[in-house]
Amino acid sequence: MSLSSPSTPSTTKNQNLPVTGDRELALHGINLLLNNKSKAAEEIFNRHKDDCIEMRMGYCFLVFLNALMTFEEEKINLAHKTLKETENKFAHEISTFQSMKRMVLGQTNSVENNVEKRLEEQIGIADCQVCMAILIFTQQDLTSYIKGGWILRKAWKVYDRTYREIKSLYDQFVVHLPSSSSTIPAAKVVKSPRPKSASNSPSTSFSSSLSPETISRLLASVSFGYGTFQLCISLLPPSLLKIIHFLGFDSDREVAVEYMMYARKGSDIRAPFSTLGLLWYHTIVRPFFSLDGHNVVAGVKAAEFLLKESQPHYGEGALFLFYKGRIDRLKGNLDEAIGTYNKALLASSQREIQLICVHEMGWCYILQFNWNEACNAFLRLKSESRWAKSYYGYLIAVSYGVLDELAKCRNALADIPSLVRSKNNQLEAFVLKRSIRLLKENADRQEMLLYGMELLYLWHAIPSCTDDIKALMLYECSNIGVKKLLPLKCLVEGALHNDIGNRDLSIQCLEECIARSSDIKDDTHIPAFATYELSIILLQEHGTHARGKSLLIHVKDDFKGYDFENRLSVRIHAAVRGLERSASSKTSFKTITSAN
C-alpha cells in the first residue's frame, strides 16, 4: 500500500452523505458554512466544539473567519478569546500526555495511541497562534505588529518541530513503500535557527501506530498552517522583518504557496481554507501590495484554476463567488463583477459576507466613476459595519464632493472625527487629518475629484479601470491648476501614463511631482510614492537601471513617517527582492517582475 499525497480535495465528500465520525462531522460543518448554510454550521460547532480536536478547530476557524471578514472589535475579541482558550486547552493536554508517557514507560501501546492526538494538538496550537497574530495585525500599528510578530515566533517553533516530526514519519514510508505519488514541499523547508534532528522526534519510535493515510493527512494539516505562517511573515513591514530575521527565521512566498497548494488536497477542514487562503493571496494580496509590479492580473490564472477546481463543491458558495467577483474586477469586467458580488450577497445570510460584497461593489462603482452608486454603497457600510466607519465616512465625503453636493460633503467631513476609533491606525489617522484640512480649506468639486483619483491610485485600482475612464481622469487632471494640488495631480498623471504605456510622459510627470513636493508639509506620502513609481519605471530599462536602483534605495532608506508607509514599504521590499533575484540570476528586473 503506497503512501501518496491526498489526491482529491476533501470537498469531494458529499455534504449529504451520512456523517460517520468526528472528522467527517467537522468537515460537514465547514462544507455547510461555505455553501451558505452558516446557521446550520454554527449550530453544529456550538453543540460539539468541546467534543474533540476537529470540532474545536472547526469552531475556531469559524469565529476567526467571521472576525477577519468584518474587522469588528466585538468579533475580533470573541475570536481572540476562543483561540487563546483553545491554545491553552491543547497545551495542557499535551503536558498531561508527556506526564503519562513518563509514568507508563515501557507500556508502548498506551503511548502509541496518543501520538496522533498530540500531533493534531500541536498543529492546533500553532494554527491558533497564527490566527491570533493575524487578528492583531489588523490594528495596523507598530505595537500590534511587534506583538503579532512575537506570537508568530511561538507558532514557528511549534510548526518547525511538528513538521519535522511528521515529515520524518512520512519519509520512512516513502522509502519502504512503492509507487508513492506524493509531491510535498519538504525540500524547501525554511531553516530553523537551531535545527532539531528528526531522529530525536518523540513519535519516531511509535511510527507503526500511525497508518500511511493518517501521516499523509497530518502532513497536509501542518502544511496549511506552515504556508499561512510564511505568507504572514512575507507581508509584514520591513522594519519588523528586521526583528524577525534577527530572531532566526525568514519567509518565502513561493514556498508558502507550495505548502498551501499541497494542503488544499488534504482530508480535513483545513483543505478548503487552504483554497480560500490561496484565492485571497492571488486576488487581493498580490495586486494590493504590487507584488507583481503593475501587473494586477498576474494571479488571475492561478485563481481561476482554484475556482474551477472548487466549482463542483462550492460553486454557489458566497465566499467563492466573492473571489470570482475579484477576478472579474482585476480583469476590468466591472459589470460582471458587480453582478457576481450581488449574487453572492443574495446567496448568503451571513452579514459579514454581505458587507464585504457591498464594499467591493462600492469600489467597482468608483472604478466606473459612478459616484452616486458608490456613495449609496458606502452609506450602507457606514450604517451597518462596525469597522472603520471613519474610512467609509471619507469615501462618502469624496463621493458627495465629486457629485458637487458640497454641503453634504462638508457634513460628511465634519462627521469623521467622531467616527475615528484609533489614531494609531494608519488609515484612520490619514482620513482624520485629511478631513480636518478639507473642512478648513472649504474644498471644491475639483479638489475632491482629485482625491477620488488619489484613492484609485493608493488602492492600486487604476489598472482595473477602462480606457475611457483613464482618458477621463487624464482630462480632469489637465484642468487642475491650483498650486497646492499640483504634486498630487502629477502623481496621478504619472501613474495613468505608465499604465497606458506612455513611459516618457510618466517619467516627466513623476519627476515634476517630486520637484514640486520639495516644500510639501501635509501630504508627504506623495513624493514617497512618486519616487517609488519612478524607480520601478527606470529599473525596467538597462540604460536607466542604475538610477532606478538608486531611487529605490533612496525611498527605502530616506522617507519615514508618511501616510500609508507600511503599505508602500511592502511594495518597496518586494521590488528590492526582485532586484536581488535579478542580480543572482543575471536576469533583467523587467523579466523578473513580469514573470511573477
Coordinates of C-alpha atoms in Angstrom, one line a residue:
M1 CA 0.0 0.0 0.0
S2 CA 1.6 3.3 -1.1
L3 CA 1.7 6.5 0.9
S4 CA 0.5 9.1 -1.6
S5 CA -0.4 12.7 -1.1
P6 CA -4.1 13.3 -0.9
S7 CA -5.2 13.0 -4.5
T8 CA -8.6 14.7 -4.3
P9 CA -9.8 17.6 -2.3
S10 CA -11.6 16.9 1.0
T11 CA -14.6 18.6 -0.6
T12 CA -15.3 15.6 -2.7
K13 CA -17.2 14.2 0.3
N14 CA -20.8 14.9 -0.5
Q15 CA -22.3 17.1 2.3
N16 CA -25.4 15.0 2.1
L17 CA -23.7 11.7 2.9
P18 CA -24.1 10.2 6.4
V19 CA -21.6 11.6 8.9
T20 CA -19.6 8.7 10.4
G21 CA -17.1 10.3 12.8
D22 CA -15.8 13.5 14.4
R23 CA -13.6 14.4 11.5
E24 CA -16.4 13.9 9.0
L25 CA -18.8 15.9 11.2
A26 CA -16.3 18.8 11.3
L27 CA -15.8 18.8 7.6
H28 CA -19.6 18.6 7.1
G29 CA -19.9 21.7 9.3
I30 CA -17.3 23.6 7.2
N31 CA -19.0 22.5 4.0
L32 CA -22.3 23.8 5.3
L33 CA -20.6 27.1 6.2
L34 CA -19.0 27.5 2.7
N35 CA -22.3 26.6 1.0
N36 CA -24.3 29.5 2.5
K37 CA -25.7 27.5 5.4
S38 CA -23.9 29.4 8.2
K39 CA -26.6 28.9 10.8
A40 CA -26.6 25.2 10.4
A41 CA -22.8 25.2 10.6
E42 CA -22.8 27.4 13.7
E43 CA -25.3 25.0 15.4
I44 CA -23.1 22.0 14.8
F45 CA -19.9 23.7 16.0
N46 CA -21.6 25.3 19.0
R47 CA -23.0 22.0 20.1
H48 CA -19.9 19.9 19.5
K49 CA -17.0 22.4 20.0
D50 CA -15.8 20.6 23.2
D51 CA -16.2 17.1 21.9
C52 CA -12.9 16.6 20.0
I53 CA -9.9 18.4 18.4
E54 CA -11.5 18.5 15.0
M55 CA -14.7 20.2 16.2
R56 CA -12.8 22.6 18.4
M57 CA -10.6 23.7 15.5
G58 CA -13.7 24.0 13.2
Y59 CA -15.3 26.3 15.7
C60 CA -12.0 28.3 16.0
F61 CA -11.8 28.7 12.2
L62 CA -15.5 29.8 12.1
V63 CA -15.2 32.6 14.6
F64 CA -11.8 33.6 13.1
L65 CA -13.3 33.9 9.6
N66 CA -16.2 36.0 10.9
A67 CA -13.8 38.3 12.6
L68 CA -11.5 38.6 9.6
M69 CA -14.3 39.5 7.2
T70 CA -15.5 42.4 9.3
F71 CA -12.6 43.6 11.4
E72 CA -15.2 44.4 14.0
E73 CA -14.0 44.7 17.6
E74 CA -16.7 42.5 19.1
K75 CA -16.0 39.6 16.7
I76 CA -12.2 40.1 16.9
N77 CA -12.4 39.9 20.8
L78 CA -14.6 36.7 20.6
A79 CA -12.2 35.1 18.1
H80 CA -9.1 36.0 20.1
K81 CA -10.7 34.7 23.3
T82 CA -11.7 31.4 21.6
L83 CA -8.3 30.9 20.0
K84 CA -6.4 31.6 23.3
E85 CA -8.6 29.2 25.2
T86 CA -8.1 26.5 22.6
E87 CA -4.3 27.1 22.7
N88 CA -4.3 26.7 26.5
K89 CA -6.5 23.7 26.4
F90 CA -4.3 21.8 23.9
A91 CA -1.1 22.8 25.7
H92 CA -2.5 21.4 28.9
E93 CA -3.5 18.2 27.3
I94 CA 0.0 17.8 25.7
S95 CA 1.6 18.4 29.1
T96 CA -0.7 15.7 30.6
F97 CA 0.3 13.4 27.7
Q98 CA 4.0 13.9 28.5
S99 CA 3.5 13.1 32.1
M100 CA 1.5 10.0 31.3
K101 CA 4.3 8.9 28.9
R102 CA 6.8 9.0 31.7
M103 CA 4.5 7.1 34.1
V104 CA 3.8 4.3 31.6
L105 CA 7.3 4.0 30.3
G106 CA 7.6 0.5 28.7
Q107 CA 3.8 0.3 28.1
T108 CA 4.2 1.2 24.4
N109 CA 0.6 0.7 23.3
S110 CA -0.7 3.2 25.8
V111 CA 1.6 5.9 24.5
E112 CA 1.2 5.0 20.8
N113 CA -2.5 5.5 20.9
N114 CA -2.0 9.2 21.8
V115 CA 0.7 10.2 19.2
E116 CA -1.9 11.2 16.6
K117 CA -3.8 13.2 19.2
R118 CA -0.7 15.0 20.3
L119 CA 0.4 15.9 16.8
E120 CA -3.0 17.2 16.0
E121 CA -3.0 19.3 19.1
Q122 CA 0.4 20.7 18.3
I123 CA -0.8 21.7 14.9
G124 CA -3.9 23.2 16.5
I125 CA -1.8 25.3 18.9
A126 CA 0.3 26.8 16.1
D127 CA -2.8 27.4 14.0
C128 CA -4.4 29.3 16.8
Q129 CA -1.3 31.4 17.3
V130 CA -1.1 32.3 13.6
C131 CA -4.8 33.3 13.6
M132 CA -4.3 35.4 16.8
A133 CA -1.3 37.1 15.1
I134 CA -3.4 37.9 12.0
L135 CA -6.1 39.5 14.1
I136 CA -3.6 41.6 16.0
F137 CA -2.1 42.7 12.7
T138 CA -5.4 44.2 11.6
Q139 CA -4.9 47.0 14.1
Q140 CA -2.1 48.2 11.8
D141 CA 0.1 50.0 14.3
L142 CA 3.7 49.3 15.3
T143 CA 2.9 47.9 18.7
S144 CA 0.4 45.4 17.1
Y145 CA 3.0 44.4 14.5
I146 CA 5.6 43.7 17.2
K147 CA 3.1 41.8 19.4
G148 CA 1.9 39.8 16.5
G149 CA 5.4 39.1 15.4
W150 CA 6.3 37.5 18.8
I151 CA 3.2 35.3 18.6
L152 CA 4.3 34.2 15.2
R153 CA 7.6 33.4 16.7
K154 CA 5.9 31.0 19.1
A155 CA 4.0 29.4 16.2
W156 CA 7.2 29.0 14.2
K157 CA 8.7 26.9 17.0
V158 CA 5.7 24.6 17.1
Y159 CA 5.3 24.3 13.3
D160 CA 9.0 23.6 12.9
R161 CA 9.1 20.8 15.5
T162 CA 5.9 19.3 14.4
Y163 CA 6.6 19.4 10.6
R164 CA 10.0 17.8 11.1
E165 CA 8.4 15.0 13.2
I166 CA 5.6 14.3 10.7
K167 CA 8.0 14.6 7.7
S168 CA 10.3 12.0 9.4
L169 CA 7.4 9.6 9.7
Y170 CA 6.4 10.3 6.1
D171 CA 9.9 9.7 4.8
Q172 CA 10.0 6.3 6.5
F173 CA 7.0 5.2 4.4
V174 CA 8.2 6.8 1.2
V175 CA 11.4 4.8 1.5
H176 CA 9.8 1.5 2.3
L177 CA 6.6 1.7 0.2
P178 CA 6.5 1.5 -3.6
S179 CA 4.9 3.9 -6.1
S180 CA 4.4 6.9 -3.9
S181 CA 2.8 9.7 -6.0
S182 CA 3.3 12.4 -3.4
T183 CA 4.6 15.8 -4.2
I184 CA 5.4 17.6 -1.0
P185 CA 7.2 20.9 -0.3
A186 CA 9.6 19.4 2.2
A187 CA 12.7 20.2 0.1
K188 CA 12.2 23.9 0.7
V189 CA 11.5 23.8 4.4
V190 CA 12.9 27.1 5.9
K191 CA 15.9 26.5 8.0
S192 CA 15.4 26.7 11.8
P193 CA 17.7 28.8 13.8
R194 CA 18.5 25.7 15.9
P195 CA 17.6 22.7 13.8
K196 CA 16.5 19.7 15.7
S197 CA 17.4 16.2 14.4
A198 CA 14.3 14.4 13.1
S199 CA 15.8 11.2 14.6
N200 CA 15.1 12.7 18.1
S201 CA 11.4 13.3 17.3
P202 CA 9.3 11.8 20.1
S203 CA 7.0 9.9 17.8
T204 CA 9.6 8.2 15.6
S205 CA 9.6 5.1 17.8
F206 CA 5.8 4.9 17.6
S207 CA 5.6 5.2 13.8
S208 CA 4.0 1.8 13.5
S209 CA 0.8 3.0 15.3
L210 CA 0.1 5.6 12.6
S211 CA -1.3 4.5 9.2
P212 CA 0.0 5.9 6.0
E213 CA -3.3 7.7 5.5
T214 CA -3.0 9.3 8.9
I215 CA 0.6 10.5 8.3
S216 CA -0.4 11.9 4.9
R217 CA -3.4 13.8 6.5
L218 CA -1.2 15.2 9.3
L219 CA 1.4 16.4 6.8
A220 CA -1.3 18.2 4.8
S221 CA -2.7 19.7 8.0
V222 CA 0.6 21.1 9.2
S223 CA 1.4 22.3 5.7
F224 CA -1.7 24.6 5.8
G225 CA -0.5 26.4 8.9
Y226 CA 3.1 26.4 7.8
G227 CA 2.1 28.0 4.5
T228 CA -0.2 30.6 6.1
F229 CA 2.7 31.4 8.6
Q230 CA 5.1 32.0 5.7
L231 CA 2.6 34.3 3.9
C232 CA 2.1 36.3 7.1
I233 CA 5.8 36.8 7.6
S234 CA 6.3 37.9 4.0
L235 CA 3.7 40.7 4.2
L236 CA 5.0 42.3 7.4
P237 CA 6.6 45.8 7.2
P238 CA 10.4 45.7 6.6
S239 CA 11.0 47.3 9.9
L240 CA 9.5 44.3 11.7
L241 CA 11.1 41.9 9.3
K242 CA 14.5 43.0 10.6
I243 CA 13.5 41.9 14.0
I244 CA 12.1 38.6 12.7
H245 CA 15.3 37.9 10.7
F246 CA 17.3 38.6 13.9
L247 CA 15.2 36.0 15.7
G248 CA 16.3 33.5 13.2
F249 CA 13.7 32.8 10.5
D250 CA 12.9 34.2 7.1
S251 CA 10.0 33.9 4.7
D252 CA 9.4 32.9 1.1
R253 CA 6.0 33.5 -0.6
E254 CA 6.7 30.9 -3.2
V255 CA 7.3 28.3 -0.5
A256 CA 4.2 29.4 1.3
V257 CA 2.1 28.9 -1.9
E258 CA 3.7 25.5 -2.4
Y259 CA 2.7 24.4 1.1
M260 CA -0.8 25.6 0.7
M261 CA -1.3 24.0 -2.7
Y262 CA -0.3 20.7 -1.0
A263 CA -2.6 21.4 2.0
R264 CA -5.6 22.0 -0.2
K265 CA -5.6 18.3 -1.2
G266 CA -5.8 17.2 2.4
S267 CA -8.7 15.4 4.0
D268 CA -9.6 17.6 7.0
I269 CA -11.2 21.0 7.5
R270 CA -8.0 22.9 6.6
A271 CA -8.2 21.8 2.9
P272 CA -11.0 24.3 1.8
F273 CA -9.4 27.0 4.0
S274 CA -6.2 26.4 2.1
T275 CA -8.0 27.1 -1.2
L276 CA -9.6 30.2 0.3
G277 CA -6.2 31.4 1.5
L278 CA -4.7 30.9 -1.9
L279 CA -7.6 32.8 -3.5
W280 CA -7.1 35.7 -1.1
Y281 CA -3.4 35.8 -1.9
H282 CA -3.8 35.7 -5.7
T283 CA -6.7 38.1 -6.0
I284 CA -6.2 40.6 -3.1
V285 CA -2.6 40.5 -1.7
R286 CA -0.7 40.3 -4.9
P287 CA -2.4 43.3 -6.6
F288 CA -2.9 45.4 -3.5
F289 CA 0.8 45.2 -2.5
S290 CA 2.0 45.3 -6.1
L291 CA 3.9 42.1 -5.6
D292 CA 4.0 41.7 -9.4
G293 CA 4.7 45.4 -10.2
H294 CA 1.9 47.0 -12.1
N295 CA 0.6 43.6 -13.4
V296 CA -2.5 43.3 -11.3
V297 CA -3.8 40.3 -13.3
A298 CA -0.6 38.2 -12.5
G299 CA -2.5 36.0 -10.1
V300 CA -5.7 35.6 -12.1
K301 CA -4.8 32.4 -13.9
A302 CA -3.9 30.6 -10.6
A303 CA -7.1 31.9 -9.0
E304 CA -9.2 30.8 -12.0
F305 CA -7.7 27.3 -11.7
L306 CA -8.6 27.1 -8.0
L307 CA -12.2 28.3 -8.6
K308 CA -12.7 25.8 -11.4
E309 CA -11.4 23.0 -9.1
S310 CA -13.8 24.1 -6.4
Q311 CA -16.8 24.6 -8.7
P312 CA -18.4 21.2 -8.2
H313 CA -18.4 21.6 -4.4
Y314 CA -18.6 25.3 -3.7
G315 CA -19.7 26.8 -7.0
E316 CA -22.6 28.7 -5.4
G317 CA -20.8 29.4 -2.1
A318 CA -20.9 33.2 -1.4
L319 CA -17.2 33.3 -0.5
F320 CA -16.2 31.6 -3.7
L321 CA -18.5 33.9 -5.7
F322 CA -16.8 36.8 -3.9
Y323 CA -13.4 35.7 -5.3
K324 CA -15.0 35.2 -8.7
G325 CA -16.0 38.9 -8.5
R326 CA -12.5 39.8 -7.5
I327 CA -11.2 38.1 -10.7
D328 CA -13.7 39.9 -12.8
R329 CA -12.7 43.2 -11.2
L330 CA -9.0 42.6 -11.8
K331 CA -9.7 41.8 -15.4
G332 CA -11.7 45.1 -15.8
N333 CA -15.0 43.3 -16.3
L334 CA -16.7 45.6 -13.8
D335 CA -20.4 45.0 -14.7
E336 CA -19.8 41.2 -14.4
A337 CA -18.0 41.8 -11.1
I338 CA -20.9 43.8 -9.7
G339 CA -23.3 41.1 -10.8
T340 CA -21.3 38.4 -9.2
Y341 CA -21.0 40.3 -5.9
N342 CA -24.7 40.9 -5.9
K343 CA -25.3 37.2 -6.5
A344 CA -23.0 36.4 -3.5
L345 CA -24.8 39.0 -1.4
L346 CA -28.2 37.4 -2.1
A347 CA -26.9 33.9 -1.7
S348 CA -25.6 34.4 1.9
S349 CA -27.5 35.1 5.0
Q350 CA -24.2 36.0 6.8
R351 CA -24.0 39.7 7.5
E352 CA -20.2 39.5 7.3
I353 CA -20.2 38.2 3.7
Q354 CA -22.9 40.7 2.7
L355 CA -20.8 43.6 3.9
I356 CA -17.6 42.6 2.1
C357 CA -19.7 42.2 -1.1
V358 CA -21.2 45.7 -0.7
H359 CA -17.7 47.0 0.0
E360 CA -16.4 45.5 -3.3
M361 CA -19.4 46.8 -5.2
G362 CA -18.8 50.3 -3.9
W363 CA -15.2 50.1 -5.2
C364 CA -16.4 48.8 -8.6
Y365 CA -18.7 51.8 -8.9
I366 CA -15.7 54.1 -8.1
L367 CA -13.8 52.4 -10.9
Q368 CA -16.6 53.2 -13.2
F369 CA -16.8 56.8 -11.9
N370 CA -20.4 56.0 -10.9
W371 CA -20.1 58.1 -7.7
N372 CA -23.8 58.1 -6.9
E373 CA -24.0 54.3 -6.6
A374 CA -20.6 54.3 -4.8
C375 CA -21.9 56.7 -2.3
N376 CA -25.0 54.6 -1.7
A377 CA -22.9 51.5 -1.0
F378 CA -20.6 53.4 1.4
L379 CA -23.6 54.9 3.2
R380 CA -24.9 51.4 3.9
L381 CA -21.5 50.3 5.1
K382 CA -21.1 53.3 7.4
S383 CA -24.5 52.4 8.9
E384 CA -24.2 48.6 9.1
S385 CA -20.5 48.0 9.5
R386 CA -18.7 48.5 12.8
W387 CA -15.3 48.5 11.2
A388 CA -13.6 51.8 10.1
K389 CA -16.6 54.0 10.0
S390 CA -14.3 56.9 9.5
Y391 CA -12.9 55.4 6.3
Y392 CA -16.4 54.9 4.9
G393 CA -17.2 58.5 6.0
Y394 CA -14.3 59.7 4.0
L395 CA -15.4 57.7 0.9
I396 CA -18.9 59.2 1.3
A397 CA -17.4 62.7 1.6
V398 CA -15.3 62.2 -1.6
S399 CA -18.3 60.9 -3.5
Y400 CA -20.5 63.8 -2.5
G401 CA -17.7 66.2 -3.4
V402 CA -17.3 64.7 -6.9
L403 CA -21.1 64.9 -7.4
D404 CA -20.8 68.6 -6.5
E405 CA -23.1 68.2 -3.5
L406 CA -20.7 70.2 -1.4
A407 CA -23.0 70.8 1.6
K408 CA -23.4 67.1 2.1
C409 CA -19.6 66.7 1.5
R410 CA -18.9 69.1 4.3
N411 CA -21.3 67.4 6.7
A412 CA -19.7 64.1 5.9
L413 CA -16.2 65.5 6.6
A414 CA -17.4 67.1 9.8
D415 CA -18.7 63.7 11.0
I416 CA -15.4 61.9 10.5
P417 CA -13.5 62.9 13.8
S418 CA -16.3 61.4 15.9
L419 CA -16.0 58.1 13.9
V420 CA -12.3 57.6 14.5
R421 CA -11.6 54.8 16.9
S422 CA -7.8 54.6 16.8
K423 CA -5.4 57.4 15.8
N424 CA -2.6 54.8 15.7
N425 CA -4.3 53.1 12.8
Q426 CA -2.6 54.5 9.6
L427 CA -5.8 54.6 7.6
E428 CA -7.8 56.3 10.3
A429 CA -5.0 58.8 11.0
F430 CA -5.0 59.7 7.3
V431 CA -8.7 60.3 6.9
L432 CA -8.8 62.3 10.2
K433 CA -6.0 64.6 9.2
R434 CA -7.4 65.0 5.6
S435 CA -10.9 65.7 6.7
I436 CA -9.9 68.4 9.1
R437 CA -7.8 70.1 6.5
L438 CA -10.5 69.9 3.8
L439 CA -13.0 71.5 6.1
K440 CA -10.7 74.4 6.9
E441 CA -9.9 74.9 3.2
N442 CA -13.5 74.6 2.0
A443 CA -12.6 72.1 -0.7
D444 CA -14.4 72.4 -4.1
R445 CA -15.5 69.7 -6.6
Q446 CA -12.2 69.8 -8.5
E447 CA -10.2 69.1 -5.4
M448 CA -12.5 66.3 -4.2
L449 CA -12.3 64.7 -7.6
L450 CA -8.5 64.7 -7.4
Y451 CA -8.8 63.0 -4.0
G452 CA -11.1 60.4 -5.6
M453 CA -8.5 59.7 -8.2
E454 CA -5.9 59.5 -5.4
L455 CA -7.9 56.7 -3.8
L456 CA -7.8 54.8 -7.0
Y457 CA -4.0 55.2 -7.1
L458 CA -3.4 54.4 -3.5
W459 CA -5.5 51.2 -3.7
H460 CA -3.7 50.2 -6.9
A461 CA -7.0 50.2 -8.7
I462 CA -6.2 52.3 -11.8
P463 CA -5.1 49.2 -13.9
S464 CA -8.7 47.9 -13.5
C465 CA -10.3 51.0 -14.9
T466 CA -11.5 51.0 -18.6
D467 CA -9.5 53.0 -21.1
D468 CA -12.4 55.5 -21.3
I469 CA -12.2 56.2 -17.6
K470 CA -8.4 56.5 -17.7
A471 CA -8.8 59.1 -20.5
L472 CA -11.4 60.9 -18.5
M473 CA -9.1 61.0 -15.5
L474 CA -6.3 62.5 -17.6
Y475 CA -8.7 65.1 -19.0
E476 CA -9.8 66.1 -15.5
C477 CA -6.1 66.3 -14.3
S478 CA -5.3 68.6 -17.2
N479 CA -7.9 71.1 -15.9
I480 CA -6.2 71.3 -12.4
G481 CA -4.0 74.3 -12.0
V482 CA -4.2 75.1 -8.3
K483 CA -0.6 75.2 -7.0
K484 CA -1.2 73.1 -3.8
L485 CA -2.8 70.3 -5.9
L486 CA -0.1 70.0 -8.5
P487 CA 2.1 67.4 -6.7
L488 CA -0.8 65.0 -6.3
K489 CA -2.1 65.8 -9.8
C490 CA 1.4 64.9 -11.3
L491 CA 1.5 61.7 -9.3
V492 CA -1.9 60.6 -10.6
E493 CA -1.0 61.6 -14.2
G494 CA 2.3 59.7 -13.9
A495 CA 0.5 56.6 -12.8
L496 CA -2.1 56.9 -15.6
H497 CA 0.5 57.4 -18.3
N498 CA 2.6 54.5 -17.0
D499 CA -0.5 52.3 -17.0
I500 CA -1.4 53.1 -20.7
G501 CA 2.2 52.7 -21.8
N502 CA 3.3 56.4 -22.1
R503 CA 6.7 55.8 -20.4
D504 CA 8.3 59.1 -21.2
L505 CA 5.3 61.1 -20.2
S506 CA 5.0 59.1 -17.0
I507 CA 8.7 59.8 -16.1
Q508 CA 8.1 63.5 -16.8
C509 CA 5.0 63.7 -14.6
L510 CA 6.7 61.8 -11.7
E511 CA 9.8 63.9 -11.9
E512 CA 7.7 67.1 -11.8
C513 CA 5.8 65.7 -8.8
I514 CA 9.0 65.1 -6.9
A515 CA 10.3 68.6 -7.8
R516 CA 7.0 70.3 -6.7
S517 CA 7.0 68.3 -3.4
S518 CA 10.3 69.8 -2.1
D519 CA 8.5 72.0 0.4
I520 CA 5.3 69.9 0.9
K521 CA 4.2 69.7 4.5
D522 CA 0.9 67.8 4.7
D523 CA 0.9 65.0 2.2
T524 CA 4.4 63.7 2.5
H525 CA 3.3 60.3 1.1
I526 CA 3.0 62.0 -2.4
P527 CA 6.8 62.3 -3.0
A528 CA 7.4 58.9 -1.4
F529 CA 5.0 57.1 -3.8
A530 CA 6.3 59.2 -6.7
T531 CA 9.9 58.3 -6.1
Y532 CA 8.9 54.6 -5.8
E533 CA 6.9 54.7 -9.1
L534 CA 9.7 56.4 -10.9
S535 CA 12.3 53.9 -9.6
I536 CA 10.2 51.0 -10.8
I537 CA 9.8 52.5 -14.3
L538 CA 13.6 53.3 -14.6
L539 CA 14.5 49.8 -13.4
Q540 CA 12.8 48.3 -16.5
E541 CA 15.4 49.5 -18.9
H542 CA 19.1 48.9 -19.0
G543 CA 20.0 52.5 -19.7
T544 CA 18.2 53.8 -16.7
H545 CA 18.6 50.8 -14.4
A546 CA 21.3 52.4 -12.2
R547 CA 19.3 55.5 -11.5
G548 CA 16.2 53.4 -10.8
K549 CA 18.1 51.3 -8.2
S550 CA 19.4 54.5 -6.6
L551 CA 15.9 55.9 -6.3
L552 CA 14.5 52.7 -4.9
I553 CA 17.2 52.7 -2.1
H554 CA 16.5 56.4 -1.5
V555 CA 12.8 55.9 -0.9
K556 CA 13.5 52.8 1.2
D557 CA 16.0 54.5 3.5
D558 CA 15.2 58.2 3.5
F559 CA 11.4 58.5 3.6
K560 CA 9.9 58.0 7.0
G561 CA 6.7 58.8 8.9
Y562 CA 4.4 59.4 5.9
D563 CA 0.9 58.2 5.4
F564 CA 0.5 54.6 4.2
E565 CA 4.1 53.9 4.9
N566 CA 3.5 50.2 5.8
R567 CA 1.7 49.7 2.5
L568 CA 4.4 51.2 0.4
S569 CA 7.2 49.5 2.5
V570 CA 5.8 46.1 1.5
R571 CA 5.9 47.1 -2.2
I572 CA 9.4 48.5 -1.9
H573 CA 10.5 45.3 -0.1
A574 CA 9.1 43.2 -3.0
A575 CA 10.9 45.4 -5.5
V576 CA 14.2 45.0 -3.6
R577 CA 13.8 41.3 -3.6
G578 CA 13.1 41.4 -7.3
L579 CA 16.4 43.3 -7.7
E580 CA 18.2 40.6 -5.7
R581 CA 16.8 37.8 -7.7
S582 CA 17.7 39.7 -10.9
A583 CA 21.3 40.1 -9.8
S584 CA 21.7 36.4 -8.7
S585 CA 20.1 35.0 -11.8
K586 CA 21.6 37.6 -14.2
T587 CA 18.1 38.3 -15.5
S588 CA 16.7 41.7 -16.1
F589 CA 14.5 43.3 -13.5
K590 CA 11.7 43.7 -16.1
T591 CA 11.8 39.9 -16.8
I592 CA 11.7 39.1 -13.1
T593 CA 8.7 41.3 -12.3
S594 CA 6.8 40.2 -15.4
A595 CA 7.4 36.6 -14.6
N596 CA 5.8 36.9 -11.2

